[in-house]
Amino acid sequence: MSRFTKLAGIGLGLLLASSLAVAQTPYTDDQVYQGLGGKEGIKKIVDTFIPLLLADPRIKDSFTDFDMEQLNVRLQEQFCEFAGGPCKYTGKYRDKTMDGVGTERDMATVHQDLKVTNAMFNALTEDLQIAMERNNVPNSVANKLIAKLAPMQRAIVTK
């Protein structure tokens, strides 16, 4: 392998690593947030997204014990914050099986027992893209939100 090829490979690796680090932080401006339609637009997207999840045979069983109203709120917070909006995502979730327990779990812990595969993660992403499309979100804006959420795949996919 030539020295140039090695250097190019190292450079590409550093570029990918830096882009992943940037992708895990919310946008610093509200351009994507505005492109999603602000809080009301995000609410419409999530209100479209959740029925798609529950109807999708590839993943609907994963949501059996989830409090879907709470999931709706958390997704709105998450999309809003990562899009550069004024919201703060709490990063915590309580499901119905936790009633009376009082414990909150982070993203990795919430998903650890769900045995989420890459195929399931991709199905959810497809459903989100459909929800944004149905709410007339421009592809460029939708792709920017997906790019910010994609690094969560490492915490969510457990199988």
Phi, psi and omega in degrees: 000134182286160179299321179298316180298318178296315179296320178296319178296318178296317179298318179296319178299316178295321178298315179296318180296318180290325179290326175293320179297318178293322183294336183277356179250149179296158174297147181270347173244171185258022182299314179291318177305312179295321179296333176279351180097020180067198183300318181294319178295318178296319177300316179297319179298312181293322178295335175276322185294314185298314176299329176296317178300315184288342179261349185280112183298341180286335187222352187302327181293340179291343185255012185305313184262010183275145172280100188291332176294318178292320177300319178302312181296315182296320178295320177299315178300313184297310181297318180299310181296311183293337178277357180094014179277182185278001184278160174238122177281126184285335179072011181239156181211142174237130176254172185301329182288351182262001181306130180085349181274319177083004182265142173251151183235149177277178185303313181295317182293320179301322187265352188300324182268357184276348180053050181287129178261168174300322180298320179292318178299318179295323178298316178298317179298318177299317180296322177295318178297321177297316180300318179292320178299316180295340178255019173059034175281128178302144180305322181297322179287315179301316180296325179291322177293314179302320180298326179284328182274334187306320181298343177293346180307322181298325180277333187269317182283120184240357184228000000 
